[in-house]
PDB file of C-alpha atoms and ligand atoms in Angstrom:
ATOM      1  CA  UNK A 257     -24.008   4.102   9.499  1.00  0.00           C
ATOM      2  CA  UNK A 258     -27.050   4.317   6.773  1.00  0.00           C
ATOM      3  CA  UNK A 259     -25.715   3.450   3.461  1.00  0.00           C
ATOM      4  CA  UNK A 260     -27.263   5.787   1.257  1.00  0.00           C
ATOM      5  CA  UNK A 261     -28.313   9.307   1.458  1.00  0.00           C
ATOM      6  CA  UNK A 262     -24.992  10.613   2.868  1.00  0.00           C
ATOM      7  CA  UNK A 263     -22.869  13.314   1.825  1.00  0.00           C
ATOM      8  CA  UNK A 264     -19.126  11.709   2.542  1.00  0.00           C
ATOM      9  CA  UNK A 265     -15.484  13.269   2.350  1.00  0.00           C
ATOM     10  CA  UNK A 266     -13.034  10.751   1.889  1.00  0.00           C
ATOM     11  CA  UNK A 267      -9.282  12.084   2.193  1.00  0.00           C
ATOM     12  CA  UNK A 268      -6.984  10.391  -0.374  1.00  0.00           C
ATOM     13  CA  UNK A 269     -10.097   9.592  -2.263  1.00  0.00           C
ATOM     14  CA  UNK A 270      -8.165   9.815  -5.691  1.00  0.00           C
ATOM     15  CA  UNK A 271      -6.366   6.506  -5.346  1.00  0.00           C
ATOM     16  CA  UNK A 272      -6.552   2.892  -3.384  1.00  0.00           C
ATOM     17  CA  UNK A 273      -8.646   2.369  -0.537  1.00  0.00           C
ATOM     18  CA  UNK A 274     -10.259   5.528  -0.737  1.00  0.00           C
ATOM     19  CA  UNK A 275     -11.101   5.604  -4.556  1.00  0.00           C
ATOM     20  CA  UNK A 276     -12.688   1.994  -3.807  1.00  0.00           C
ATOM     21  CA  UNK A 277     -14.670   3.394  -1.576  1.00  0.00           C
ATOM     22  CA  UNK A 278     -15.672   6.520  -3.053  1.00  0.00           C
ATOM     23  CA  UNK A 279     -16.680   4.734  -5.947  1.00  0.00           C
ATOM     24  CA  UNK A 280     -18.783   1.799  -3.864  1.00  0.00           C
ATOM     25  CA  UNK A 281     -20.640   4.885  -1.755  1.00  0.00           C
ATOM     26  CA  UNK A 282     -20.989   6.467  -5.044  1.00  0.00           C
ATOM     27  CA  UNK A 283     -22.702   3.538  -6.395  1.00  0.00           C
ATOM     28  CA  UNK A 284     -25.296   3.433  -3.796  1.00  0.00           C
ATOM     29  CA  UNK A 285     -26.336   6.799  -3.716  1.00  0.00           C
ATOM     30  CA  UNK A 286     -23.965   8.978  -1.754  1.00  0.00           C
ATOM     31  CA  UNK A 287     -22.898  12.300  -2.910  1.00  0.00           C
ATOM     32  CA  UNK A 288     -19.316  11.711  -2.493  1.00  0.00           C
ATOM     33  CA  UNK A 289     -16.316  14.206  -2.610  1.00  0.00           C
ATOM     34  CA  UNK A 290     -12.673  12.955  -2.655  1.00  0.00           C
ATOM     35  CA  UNK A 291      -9.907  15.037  -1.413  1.00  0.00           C
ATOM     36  CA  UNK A 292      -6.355  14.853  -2.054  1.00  0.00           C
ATOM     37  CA  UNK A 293      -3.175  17.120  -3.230  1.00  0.00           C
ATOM     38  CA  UNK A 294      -2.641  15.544  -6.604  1.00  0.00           C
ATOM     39  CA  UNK A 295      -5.299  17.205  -8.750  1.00  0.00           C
ATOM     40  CA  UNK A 296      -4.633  14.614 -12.093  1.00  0.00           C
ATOM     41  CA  UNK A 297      -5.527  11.216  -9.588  1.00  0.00           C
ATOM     42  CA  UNK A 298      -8.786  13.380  -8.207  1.00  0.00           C
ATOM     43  CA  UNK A 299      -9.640  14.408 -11.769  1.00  0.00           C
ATOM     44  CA  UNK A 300      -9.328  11.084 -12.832  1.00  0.00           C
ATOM     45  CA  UNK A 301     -11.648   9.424 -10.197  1.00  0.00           C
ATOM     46  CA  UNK A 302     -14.190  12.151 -10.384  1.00  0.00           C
ATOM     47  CA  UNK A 303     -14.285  11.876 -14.442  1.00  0.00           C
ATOM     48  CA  UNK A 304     -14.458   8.076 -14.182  1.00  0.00           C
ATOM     49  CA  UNK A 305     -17.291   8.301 -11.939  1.00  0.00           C
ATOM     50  CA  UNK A 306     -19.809  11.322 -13.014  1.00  0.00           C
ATOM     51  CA  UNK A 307     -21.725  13.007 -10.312  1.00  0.00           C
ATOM     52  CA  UNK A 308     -18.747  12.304  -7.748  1.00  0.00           C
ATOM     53  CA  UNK A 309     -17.089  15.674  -6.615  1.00  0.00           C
ATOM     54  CA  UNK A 310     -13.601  16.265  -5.873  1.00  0.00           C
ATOM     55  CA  UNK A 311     -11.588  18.940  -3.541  1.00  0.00           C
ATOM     56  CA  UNK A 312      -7.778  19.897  -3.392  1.00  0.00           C
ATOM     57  CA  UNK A 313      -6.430  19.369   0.337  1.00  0.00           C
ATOM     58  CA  UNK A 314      -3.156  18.896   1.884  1.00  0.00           C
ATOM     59  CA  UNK A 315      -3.492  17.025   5.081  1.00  0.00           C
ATOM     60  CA  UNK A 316      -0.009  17.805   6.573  1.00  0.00           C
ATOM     61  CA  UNK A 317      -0.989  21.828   6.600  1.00  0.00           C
ATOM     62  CA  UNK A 318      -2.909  23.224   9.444  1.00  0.00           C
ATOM     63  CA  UNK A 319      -3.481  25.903   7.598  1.00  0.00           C
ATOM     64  CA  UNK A 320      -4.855  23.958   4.587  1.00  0.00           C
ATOM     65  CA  UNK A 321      -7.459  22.464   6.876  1.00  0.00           C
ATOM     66  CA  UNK A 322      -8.979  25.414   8.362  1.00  0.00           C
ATOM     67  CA  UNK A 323      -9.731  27.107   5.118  1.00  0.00           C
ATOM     68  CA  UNK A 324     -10.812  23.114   3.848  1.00  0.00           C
ATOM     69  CA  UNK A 325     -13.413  22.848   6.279  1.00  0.00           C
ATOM     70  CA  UNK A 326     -14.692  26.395   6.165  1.00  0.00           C
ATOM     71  CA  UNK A 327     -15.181  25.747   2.233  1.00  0.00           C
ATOM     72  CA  UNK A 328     -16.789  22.119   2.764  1.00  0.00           C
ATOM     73  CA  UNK A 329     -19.144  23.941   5.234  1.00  0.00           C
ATOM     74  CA  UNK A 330     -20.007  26.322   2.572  1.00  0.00           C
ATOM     75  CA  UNK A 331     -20.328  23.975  -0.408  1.00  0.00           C
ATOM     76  CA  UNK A 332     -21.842  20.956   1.311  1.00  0.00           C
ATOM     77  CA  UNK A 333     -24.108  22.045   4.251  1.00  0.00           C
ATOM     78  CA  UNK A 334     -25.447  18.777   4.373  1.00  0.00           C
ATOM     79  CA  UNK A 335     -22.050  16.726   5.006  1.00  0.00           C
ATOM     80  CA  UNK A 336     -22.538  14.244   8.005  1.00  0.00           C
ATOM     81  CA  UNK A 337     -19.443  11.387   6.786  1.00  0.00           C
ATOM     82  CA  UNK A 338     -15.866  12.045   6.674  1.00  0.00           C
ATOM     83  CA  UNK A 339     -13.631   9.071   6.558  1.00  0.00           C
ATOM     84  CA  UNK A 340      -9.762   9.793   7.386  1.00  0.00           C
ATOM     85  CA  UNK A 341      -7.973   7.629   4.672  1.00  0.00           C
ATOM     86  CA  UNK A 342      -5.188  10.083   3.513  1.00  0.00           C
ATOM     87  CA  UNK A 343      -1.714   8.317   4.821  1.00  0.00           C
ATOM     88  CA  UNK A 344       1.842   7.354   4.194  1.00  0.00           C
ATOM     89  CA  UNK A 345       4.169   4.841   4.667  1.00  0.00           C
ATOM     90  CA  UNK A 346       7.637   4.999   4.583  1.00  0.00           C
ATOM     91  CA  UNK A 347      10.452   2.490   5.619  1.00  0.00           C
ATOM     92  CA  UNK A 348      12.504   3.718   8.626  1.00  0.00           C
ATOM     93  CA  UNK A 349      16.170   2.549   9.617  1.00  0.00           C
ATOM     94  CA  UNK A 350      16.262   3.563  13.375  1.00  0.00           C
ATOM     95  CA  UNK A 351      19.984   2.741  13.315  1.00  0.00           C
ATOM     96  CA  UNK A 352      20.745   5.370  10.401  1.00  0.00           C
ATOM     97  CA  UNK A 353      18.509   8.468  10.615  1.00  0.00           C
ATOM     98  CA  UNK A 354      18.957  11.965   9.073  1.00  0.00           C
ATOM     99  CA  UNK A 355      19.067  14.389  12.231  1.00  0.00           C
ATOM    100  CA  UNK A 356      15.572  16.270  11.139  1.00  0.00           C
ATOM    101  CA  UNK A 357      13.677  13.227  10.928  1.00  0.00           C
ATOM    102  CA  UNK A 358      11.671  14.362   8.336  1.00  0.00           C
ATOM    103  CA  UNK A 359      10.048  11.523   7.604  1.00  0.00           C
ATOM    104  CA  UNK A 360       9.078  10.389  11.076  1.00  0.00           C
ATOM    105  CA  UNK A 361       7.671  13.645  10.928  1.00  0.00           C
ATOM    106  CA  UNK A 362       5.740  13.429   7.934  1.00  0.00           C
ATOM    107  CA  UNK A 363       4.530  10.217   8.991  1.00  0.00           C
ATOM    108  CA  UNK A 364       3.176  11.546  12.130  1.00  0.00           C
ATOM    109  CA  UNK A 365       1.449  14.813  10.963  1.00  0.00           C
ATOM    110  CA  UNK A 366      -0.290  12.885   7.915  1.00  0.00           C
ATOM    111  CA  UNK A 367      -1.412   9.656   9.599  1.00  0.00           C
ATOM    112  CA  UNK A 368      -2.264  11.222  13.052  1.00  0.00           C
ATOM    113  CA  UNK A 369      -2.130  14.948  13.205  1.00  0.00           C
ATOM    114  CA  UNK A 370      -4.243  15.246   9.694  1.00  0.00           C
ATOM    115  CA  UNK A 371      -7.182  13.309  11.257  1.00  0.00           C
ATOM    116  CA  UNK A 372      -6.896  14.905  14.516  1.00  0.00           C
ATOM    117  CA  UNK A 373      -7.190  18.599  12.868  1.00  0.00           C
ATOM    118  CA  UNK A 374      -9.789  17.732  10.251  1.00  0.00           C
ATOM    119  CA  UNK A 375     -12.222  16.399  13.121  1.00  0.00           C
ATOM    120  CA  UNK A 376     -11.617  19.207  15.109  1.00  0.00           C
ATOM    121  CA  UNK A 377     -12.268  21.691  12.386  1.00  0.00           C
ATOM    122  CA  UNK A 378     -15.426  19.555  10.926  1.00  0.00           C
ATOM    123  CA  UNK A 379     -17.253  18.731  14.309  1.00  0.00           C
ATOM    124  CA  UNK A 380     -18.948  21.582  15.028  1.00  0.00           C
ATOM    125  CA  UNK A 381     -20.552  20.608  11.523  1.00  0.00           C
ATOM    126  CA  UNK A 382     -20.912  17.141  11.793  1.00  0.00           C
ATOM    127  CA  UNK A 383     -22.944  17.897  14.925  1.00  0.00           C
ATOM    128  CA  UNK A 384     -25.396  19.748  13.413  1.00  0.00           C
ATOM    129  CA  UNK A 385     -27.022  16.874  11.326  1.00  0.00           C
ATOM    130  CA  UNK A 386     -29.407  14.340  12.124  1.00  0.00           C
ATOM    131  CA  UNK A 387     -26.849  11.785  12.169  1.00  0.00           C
ATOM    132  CA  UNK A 388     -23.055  11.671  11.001  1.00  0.00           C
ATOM    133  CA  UNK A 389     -20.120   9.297  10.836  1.00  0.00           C
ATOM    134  CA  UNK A 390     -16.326   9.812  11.636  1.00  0.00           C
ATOM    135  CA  UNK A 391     -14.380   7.141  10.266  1.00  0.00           C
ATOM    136  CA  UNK A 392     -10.772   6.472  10.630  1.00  0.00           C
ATOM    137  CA  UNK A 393      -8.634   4.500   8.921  1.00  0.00           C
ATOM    138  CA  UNK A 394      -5.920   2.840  10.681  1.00  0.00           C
ATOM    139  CA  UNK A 395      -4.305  -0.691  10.498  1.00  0.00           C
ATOM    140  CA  UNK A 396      -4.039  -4.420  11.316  1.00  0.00           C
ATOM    141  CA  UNK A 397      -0.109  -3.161  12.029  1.00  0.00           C
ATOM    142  CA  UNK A 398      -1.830  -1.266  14.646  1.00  0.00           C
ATOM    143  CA  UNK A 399      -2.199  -4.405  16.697  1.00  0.00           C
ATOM    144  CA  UNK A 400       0.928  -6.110  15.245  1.00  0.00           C
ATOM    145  CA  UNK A 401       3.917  -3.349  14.203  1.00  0.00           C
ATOM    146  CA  UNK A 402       6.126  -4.366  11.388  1.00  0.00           C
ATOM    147  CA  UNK A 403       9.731  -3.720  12.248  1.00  0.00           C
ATOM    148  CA  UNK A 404      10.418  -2.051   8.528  1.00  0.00           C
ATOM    149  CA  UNK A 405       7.906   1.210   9.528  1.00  0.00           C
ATOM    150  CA  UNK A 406       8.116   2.261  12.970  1.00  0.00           C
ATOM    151  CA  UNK A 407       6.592   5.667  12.705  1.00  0.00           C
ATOM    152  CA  UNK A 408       4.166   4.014  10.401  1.00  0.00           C
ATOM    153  CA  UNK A 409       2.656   1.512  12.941  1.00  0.00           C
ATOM    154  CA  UNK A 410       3.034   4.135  15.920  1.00  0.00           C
ATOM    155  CA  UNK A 411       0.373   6.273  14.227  1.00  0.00           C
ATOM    156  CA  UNK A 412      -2.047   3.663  13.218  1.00  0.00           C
ATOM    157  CA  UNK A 413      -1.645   2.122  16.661  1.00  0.00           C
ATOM    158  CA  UNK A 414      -2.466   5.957  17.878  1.00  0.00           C
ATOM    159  CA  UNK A 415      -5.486   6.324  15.456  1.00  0.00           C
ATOM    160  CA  UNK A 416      -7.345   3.098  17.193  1.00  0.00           C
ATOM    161  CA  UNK A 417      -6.463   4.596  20.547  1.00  0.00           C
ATOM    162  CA  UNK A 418      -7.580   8.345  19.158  1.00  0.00           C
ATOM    163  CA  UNK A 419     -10.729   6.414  17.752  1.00  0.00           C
ATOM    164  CA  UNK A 420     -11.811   4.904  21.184  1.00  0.00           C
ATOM    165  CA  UNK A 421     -12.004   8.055  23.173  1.00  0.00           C
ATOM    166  CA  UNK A 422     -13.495   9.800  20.550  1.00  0.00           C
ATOM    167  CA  UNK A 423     -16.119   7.606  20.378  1.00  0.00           C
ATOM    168  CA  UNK A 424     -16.402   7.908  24.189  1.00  0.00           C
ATOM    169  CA  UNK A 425     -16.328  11.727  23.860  1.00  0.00           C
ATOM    170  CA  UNK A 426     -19.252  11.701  21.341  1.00  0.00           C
ATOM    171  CA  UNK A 427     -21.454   9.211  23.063  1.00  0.00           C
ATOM    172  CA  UNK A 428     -23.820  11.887  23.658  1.00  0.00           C
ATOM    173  CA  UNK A 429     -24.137  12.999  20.504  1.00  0.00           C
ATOM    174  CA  UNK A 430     -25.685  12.009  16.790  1.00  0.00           C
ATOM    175  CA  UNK A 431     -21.699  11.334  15.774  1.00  0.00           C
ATOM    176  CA  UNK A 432     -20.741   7.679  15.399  1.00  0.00           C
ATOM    177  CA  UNK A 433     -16.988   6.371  15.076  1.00  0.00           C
ATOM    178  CA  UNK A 434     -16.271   3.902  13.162  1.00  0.00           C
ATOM    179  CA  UNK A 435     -12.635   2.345  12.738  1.00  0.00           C
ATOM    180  CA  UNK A 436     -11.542   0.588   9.473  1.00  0.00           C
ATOM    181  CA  UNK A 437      -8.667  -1.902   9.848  1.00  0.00           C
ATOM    182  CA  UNK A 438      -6.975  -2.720   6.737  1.00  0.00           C
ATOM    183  CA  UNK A 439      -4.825  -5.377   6.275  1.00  0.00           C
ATOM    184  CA  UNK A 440      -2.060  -6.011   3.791  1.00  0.00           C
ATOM    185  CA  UNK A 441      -4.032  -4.403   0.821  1.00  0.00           C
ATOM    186  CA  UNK A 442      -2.971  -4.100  -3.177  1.00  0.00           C
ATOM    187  CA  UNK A 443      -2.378  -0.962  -3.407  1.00  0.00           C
ATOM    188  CA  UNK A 444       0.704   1.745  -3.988  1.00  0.00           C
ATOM    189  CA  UNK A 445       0.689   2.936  -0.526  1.00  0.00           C
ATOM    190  CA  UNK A 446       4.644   1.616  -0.374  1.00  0.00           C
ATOM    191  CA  UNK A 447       5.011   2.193  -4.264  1.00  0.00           C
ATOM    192  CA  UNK A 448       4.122  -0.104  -7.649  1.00  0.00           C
ATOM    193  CA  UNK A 449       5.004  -3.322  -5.933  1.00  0.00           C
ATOM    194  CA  UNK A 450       2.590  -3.726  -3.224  1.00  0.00           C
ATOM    195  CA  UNK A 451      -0.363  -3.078  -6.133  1.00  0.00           C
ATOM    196  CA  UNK A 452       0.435  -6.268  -7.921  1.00  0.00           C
ATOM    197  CA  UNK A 453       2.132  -7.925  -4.553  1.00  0.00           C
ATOM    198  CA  UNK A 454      -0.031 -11.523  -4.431  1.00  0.00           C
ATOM    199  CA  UNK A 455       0.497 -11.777  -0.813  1.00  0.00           C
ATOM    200  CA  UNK A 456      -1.416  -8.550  -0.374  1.00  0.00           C
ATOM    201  CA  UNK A 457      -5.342  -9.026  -0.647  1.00  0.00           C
ATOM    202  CA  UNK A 458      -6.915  -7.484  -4.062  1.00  0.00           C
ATOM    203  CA  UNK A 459      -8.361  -4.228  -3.795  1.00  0.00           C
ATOM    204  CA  UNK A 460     -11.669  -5.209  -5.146  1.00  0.00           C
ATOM    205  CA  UNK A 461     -12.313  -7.878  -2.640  1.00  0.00           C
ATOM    206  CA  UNK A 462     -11.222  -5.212   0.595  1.00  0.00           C
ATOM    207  CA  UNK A 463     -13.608  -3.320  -1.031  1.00  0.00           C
ATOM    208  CA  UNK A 464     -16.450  -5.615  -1.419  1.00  0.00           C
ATOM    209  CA  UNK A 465     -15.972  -7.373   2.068  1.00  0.00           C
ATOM    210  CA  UNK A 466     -15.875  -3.889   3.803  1.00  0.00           C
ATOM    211  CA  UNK A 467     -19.115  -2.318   2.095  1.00  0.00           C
ATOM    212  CA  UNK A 468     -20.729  -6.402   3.370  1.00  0.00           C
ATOM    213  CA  UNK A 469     -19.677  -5.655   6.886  1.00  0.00           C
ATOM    214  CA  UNK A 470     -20.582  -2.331   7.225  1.00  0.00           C
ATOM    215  CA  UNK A 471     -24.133  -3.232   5.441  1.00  0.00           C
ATOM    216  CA  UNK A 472     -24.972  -6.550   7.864  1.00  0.00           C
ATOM    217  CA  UNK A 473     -23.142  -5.764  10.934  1.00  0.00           C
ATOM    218  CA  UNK A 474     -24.493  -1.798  11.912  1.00  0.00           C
ATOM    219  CA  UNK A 475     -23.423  -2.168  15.613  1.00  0.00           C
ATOM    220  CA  UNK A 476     -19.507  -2.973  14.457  1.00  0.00           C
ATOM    221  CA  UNK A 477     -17.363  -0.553  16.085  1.00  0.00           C
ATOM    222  CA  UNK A 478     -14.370  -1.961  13.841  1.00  0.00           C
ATOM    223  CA  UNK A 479     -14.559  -2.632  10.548  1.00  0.00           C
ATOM    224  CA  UNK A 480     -12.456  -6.216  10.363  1.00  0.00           C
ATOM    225  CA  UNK A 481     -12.035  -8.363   7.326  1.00  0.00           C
ATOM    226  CA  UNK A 482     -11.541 -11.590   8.196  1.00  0.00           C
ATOM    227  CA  UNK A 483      -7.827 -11.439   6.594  1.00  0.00           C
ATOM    228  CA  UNK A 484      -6.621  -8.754   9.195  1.00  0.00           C
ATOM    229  CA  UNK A 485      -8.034 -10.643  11.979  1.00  0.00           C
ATOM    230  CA  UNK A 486      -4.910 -12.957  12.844  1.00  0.00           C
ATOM    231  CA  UNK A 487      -3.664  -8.982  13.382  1.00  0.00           C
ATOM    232  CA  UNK A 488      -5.818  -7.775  15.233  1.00  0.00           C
ATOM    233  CA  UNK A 489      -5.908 -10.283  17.730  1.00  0.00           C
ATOM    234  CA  UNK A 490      -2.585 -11.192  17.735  1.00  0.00           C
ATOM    235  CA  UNK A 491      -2.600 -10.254  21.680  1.00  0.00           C
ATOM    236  CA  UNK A 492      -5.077 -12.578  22.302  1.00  0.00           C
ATOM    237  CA  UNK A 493      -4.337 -15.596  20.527  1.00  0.00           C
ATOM    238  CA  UNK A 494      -0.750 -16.085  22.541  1.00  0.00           C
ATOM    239  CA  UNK A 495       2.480 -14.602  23.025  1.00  0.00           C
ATOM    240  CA  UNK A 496       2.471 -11.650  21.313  1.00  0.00           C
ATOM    241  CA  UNK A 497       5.937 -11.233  21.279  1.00  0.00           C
ATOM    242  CA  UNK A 498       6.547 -14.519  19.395  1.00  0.00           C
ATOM    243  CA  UNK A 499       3.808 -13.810  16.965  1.00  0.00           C
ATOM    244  CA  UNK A 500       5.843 -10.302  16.147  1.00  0.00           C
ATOM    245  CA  UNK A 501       8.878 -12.141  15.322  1.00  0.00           C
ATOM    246  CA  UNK A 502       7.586 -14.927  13.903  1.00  0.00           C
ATOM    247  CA  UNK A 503       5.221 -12.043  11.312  1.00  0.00           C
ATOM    248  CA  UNK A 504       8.728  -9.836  10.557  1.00  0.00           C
ATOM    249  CA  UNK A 505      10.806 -12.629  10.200  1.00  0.00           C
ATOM    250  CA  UNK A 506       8.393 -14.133   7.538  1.00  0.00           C
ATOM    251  CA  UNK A 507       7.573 -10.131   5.792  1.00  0.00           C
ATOM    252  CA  UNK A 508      11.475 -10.064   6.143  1.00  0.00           C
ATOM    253  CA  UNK A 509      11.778 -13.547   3.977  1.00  0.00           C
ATOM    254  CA  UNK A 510       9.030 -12.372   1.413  1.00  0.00           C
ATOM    255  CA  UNK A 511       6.611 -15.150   2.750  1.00  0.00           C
TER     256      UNK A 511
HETATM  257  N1  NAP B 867      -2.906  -0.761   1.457  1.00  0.00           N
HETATM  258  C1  NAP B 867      -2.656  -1.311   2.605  1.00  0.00           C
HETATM  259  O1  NAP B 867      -2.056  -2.390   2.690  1.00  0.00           O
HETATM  260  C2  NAP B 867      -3.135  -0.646   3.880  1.00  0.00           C
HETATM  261  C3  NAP B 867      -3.165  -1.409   5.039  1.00  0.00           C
HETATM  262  C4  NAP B 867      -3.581  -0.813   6.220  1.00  0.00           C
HETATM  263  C5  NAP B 867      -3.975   0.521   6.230  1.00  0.00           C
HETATM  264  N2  NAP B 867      -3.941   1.231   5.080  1.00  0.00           N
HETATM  265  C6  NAP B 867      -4.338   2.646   5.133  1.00  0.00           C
HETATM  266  O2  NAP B 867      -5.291   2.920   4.141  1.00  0.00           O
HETATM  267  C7  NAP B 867      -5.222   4.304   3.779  1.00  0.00           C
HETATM  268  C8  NAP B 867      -5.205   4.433   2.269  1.00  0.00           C
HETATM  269  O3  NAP B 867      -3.996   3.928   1.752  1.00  0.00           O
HETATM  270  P1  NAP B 867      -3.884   3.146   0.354  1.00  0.00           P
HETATM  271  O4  NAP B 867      -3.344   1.817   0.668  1.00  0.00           O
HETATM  272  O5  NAP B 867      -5.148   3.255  -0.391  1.00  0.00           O
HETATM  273  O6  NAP B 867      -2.687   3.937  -0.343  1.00  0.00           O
HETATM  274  P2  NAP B 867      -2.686   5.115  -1.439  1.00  0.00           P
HETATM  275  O7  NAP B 867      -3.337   4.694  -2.695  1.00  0.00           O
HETATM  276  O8  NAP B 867      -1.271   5.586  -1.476  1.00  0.00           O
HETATM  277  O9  NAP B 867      -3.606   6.211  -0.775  1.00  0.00           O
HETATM  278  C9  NAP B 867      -3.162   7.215   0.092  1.00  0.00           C
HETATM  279  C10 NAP B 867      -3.912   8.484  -0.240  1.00  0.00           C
HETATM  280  O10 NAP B 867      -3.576   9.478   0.730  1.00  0.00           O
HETATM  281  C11 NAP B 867      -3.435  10.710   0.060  1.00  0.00           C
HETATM  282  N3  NAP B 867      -2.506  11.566   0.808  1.00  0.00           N
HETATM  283  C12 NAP B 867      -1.245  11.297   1.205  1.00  0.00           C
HETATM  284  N4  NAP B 867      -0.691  12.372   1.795  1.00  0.00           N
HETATM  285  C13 NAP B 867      -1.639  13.351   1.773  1.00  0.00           C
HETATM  286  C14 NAP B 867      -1.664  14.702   2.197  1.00  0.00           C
HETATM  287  N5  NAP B 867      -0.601  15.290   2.771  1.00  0.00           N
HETATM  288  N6  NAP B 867      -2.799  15.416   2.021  1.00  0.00           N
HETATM  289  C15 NAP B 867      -3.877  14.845   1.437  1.00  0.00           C
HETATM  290  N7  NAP B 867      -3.909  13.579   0.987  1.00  0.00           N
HETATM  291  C16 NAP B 867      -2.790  12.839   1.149  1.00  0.00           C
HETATM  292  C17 NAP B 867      -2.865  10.365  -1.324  1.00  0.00           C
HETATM  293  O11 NAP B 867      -3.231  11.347  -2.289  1.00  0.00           O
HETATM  294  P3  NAP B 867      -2.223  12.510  -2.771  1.00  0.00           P
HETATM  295  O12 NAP B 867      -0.857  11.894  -2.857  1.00  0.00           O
HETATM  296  O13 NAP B 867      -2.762  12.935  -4.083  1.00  0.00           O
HETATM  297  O14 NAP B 867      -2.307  13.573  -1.734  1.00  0.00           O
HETATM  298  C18 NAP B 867      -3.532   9.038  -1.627  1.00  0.00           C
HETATM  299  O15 NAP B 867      -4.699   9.208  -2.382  1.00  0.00           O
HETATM  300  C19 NAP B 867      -3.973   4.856   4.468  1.00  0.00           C
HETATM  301  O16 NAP B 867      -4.346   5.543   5.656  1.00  0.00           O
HETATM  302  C20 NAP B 867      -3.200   3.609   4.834  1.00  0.00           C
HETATM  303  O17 NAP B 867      -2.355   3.801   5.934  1.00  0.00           O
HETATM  304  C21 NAP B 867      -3.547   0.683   3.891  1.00  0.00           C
END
């Protein structure tokens, strides 16, 4: 994708990964708008970082998202990037779960579902311009699940599989996909701890090695920092099985 001259949506642009990159697209020229349900975090960002806009969605409603993208078409004719960052973790215990499941279910209509509608609903847009990015957001536990968040890995697993045919269904069109795979990131996707957690890379260097990738390599289907590549090819570089155990038994040991 260009760098510049883009009119982006970023879901959960108020906080983490997606307020890193708002503010790094902002930077270069973007008209950016971050979306989230927590108005304080999106009034934050967007007073930290004048000119950025910012719009109220909840990502679990299908409701919410039809009226979203009918507004977004309205306000911002001219948006061709929407990257699908809005997620949530949450540790399962398969052996003790409440009977509704409610947050396997959470897990699944945020992390997959809320993509899934918002492309749907934003396509016919997205189409219209001269060129346009979707990019989704999964996860090097795509490739490698930690045992602590089933649903969790599941959906990112999903989202590079979703991502794929996508991209295969849009071939023929101005749309590119693009996949970001995050690794082990400083941020408070699983609360306070993982923001100041040293085995988790700093948010300022995802950040920075991201925006270099997607500047110097324009043909990367996969956006891979070279800390989430031991991840991503875990399949390839032996027995998977043994790398699986061998990567829980160490997150397990708080290596
Ligand atoms: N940090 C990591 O280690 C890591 C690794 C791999 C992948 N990722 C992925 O990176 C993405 C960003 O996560 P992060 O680490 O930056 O964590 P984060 O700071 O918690 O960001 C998640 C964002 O999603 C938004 N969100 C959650 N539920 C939503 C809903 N129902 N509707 C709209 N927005 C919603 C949140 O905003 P509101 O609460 O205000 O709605 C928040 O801004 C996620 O997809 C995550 O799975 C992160």
């Amino acid at each position: 994708m260009k760098l510049t001259g883009n009119t982006i949506l970023i879901t959960g642009g108020g906080s983490g990964i997606g307020r890193g990159l708002a503010e790094a697209f902002h930077t270069l020229g973007n008209t950016v708008i971050v979306a989230g349900r927590r108005r304080q975090v999106l009034e934050e960002t967007t007073s930290a970082n004048p000119g950025m806009r910012s719009a109220q969605l909840d990502i679990e409603s299908a409701k919410s998202i039809r009226a979203f993208a009918a507004t977004m078409a309205k306000e911002y004719p001219a948006l061709n990037v929407v990257i699908h960052n809005a997620g949530i973790m949450r540790p399962e215990n398969l052996l003790e779960q409440a009977e509704e499941l409610r947050d396997a279910e959470a897990i699944i209509t945020t992390n997959l579902l809320g993509p899934i509608r918002l492309t749907a609903a934003l396509l016919p847009q997205l189409k219209k311009q001269p060129a346009a990015t979707i990019m989704t957001v999964s996860s090097g536990l795509a490739y490698l699940p930690m045992a602590l968040t089933p649903t969790y890995c599941a959906t990112k697993a999903a989202i590079h599989s979703y991502s794929m045919t996508l991209r295969y269904q849009l071939r023929g069109t101005k749309v590119d996909v693009l996949e970001l795979v995050p690794p082990y990131v400083q941020t408070e996707l699983m609360g306070s701890r993982q923001a100041n957690d040293p085995r988790a890379m700093p948010l300022k260097d995802y950040i920075a090695e991201t925006m270099k990738i997607l500047k110097e390599q324009p043909q990367a289907k996969e956006i891979l920092v070279q800390r989430v590549l031991p991840l991503r090819f875990a399949e390839k570089n032996g027995d998977v099985y043994e790398a699986f155990q061998g990567f829980n038994e160490a997150m397990a040991a708080g290596h």
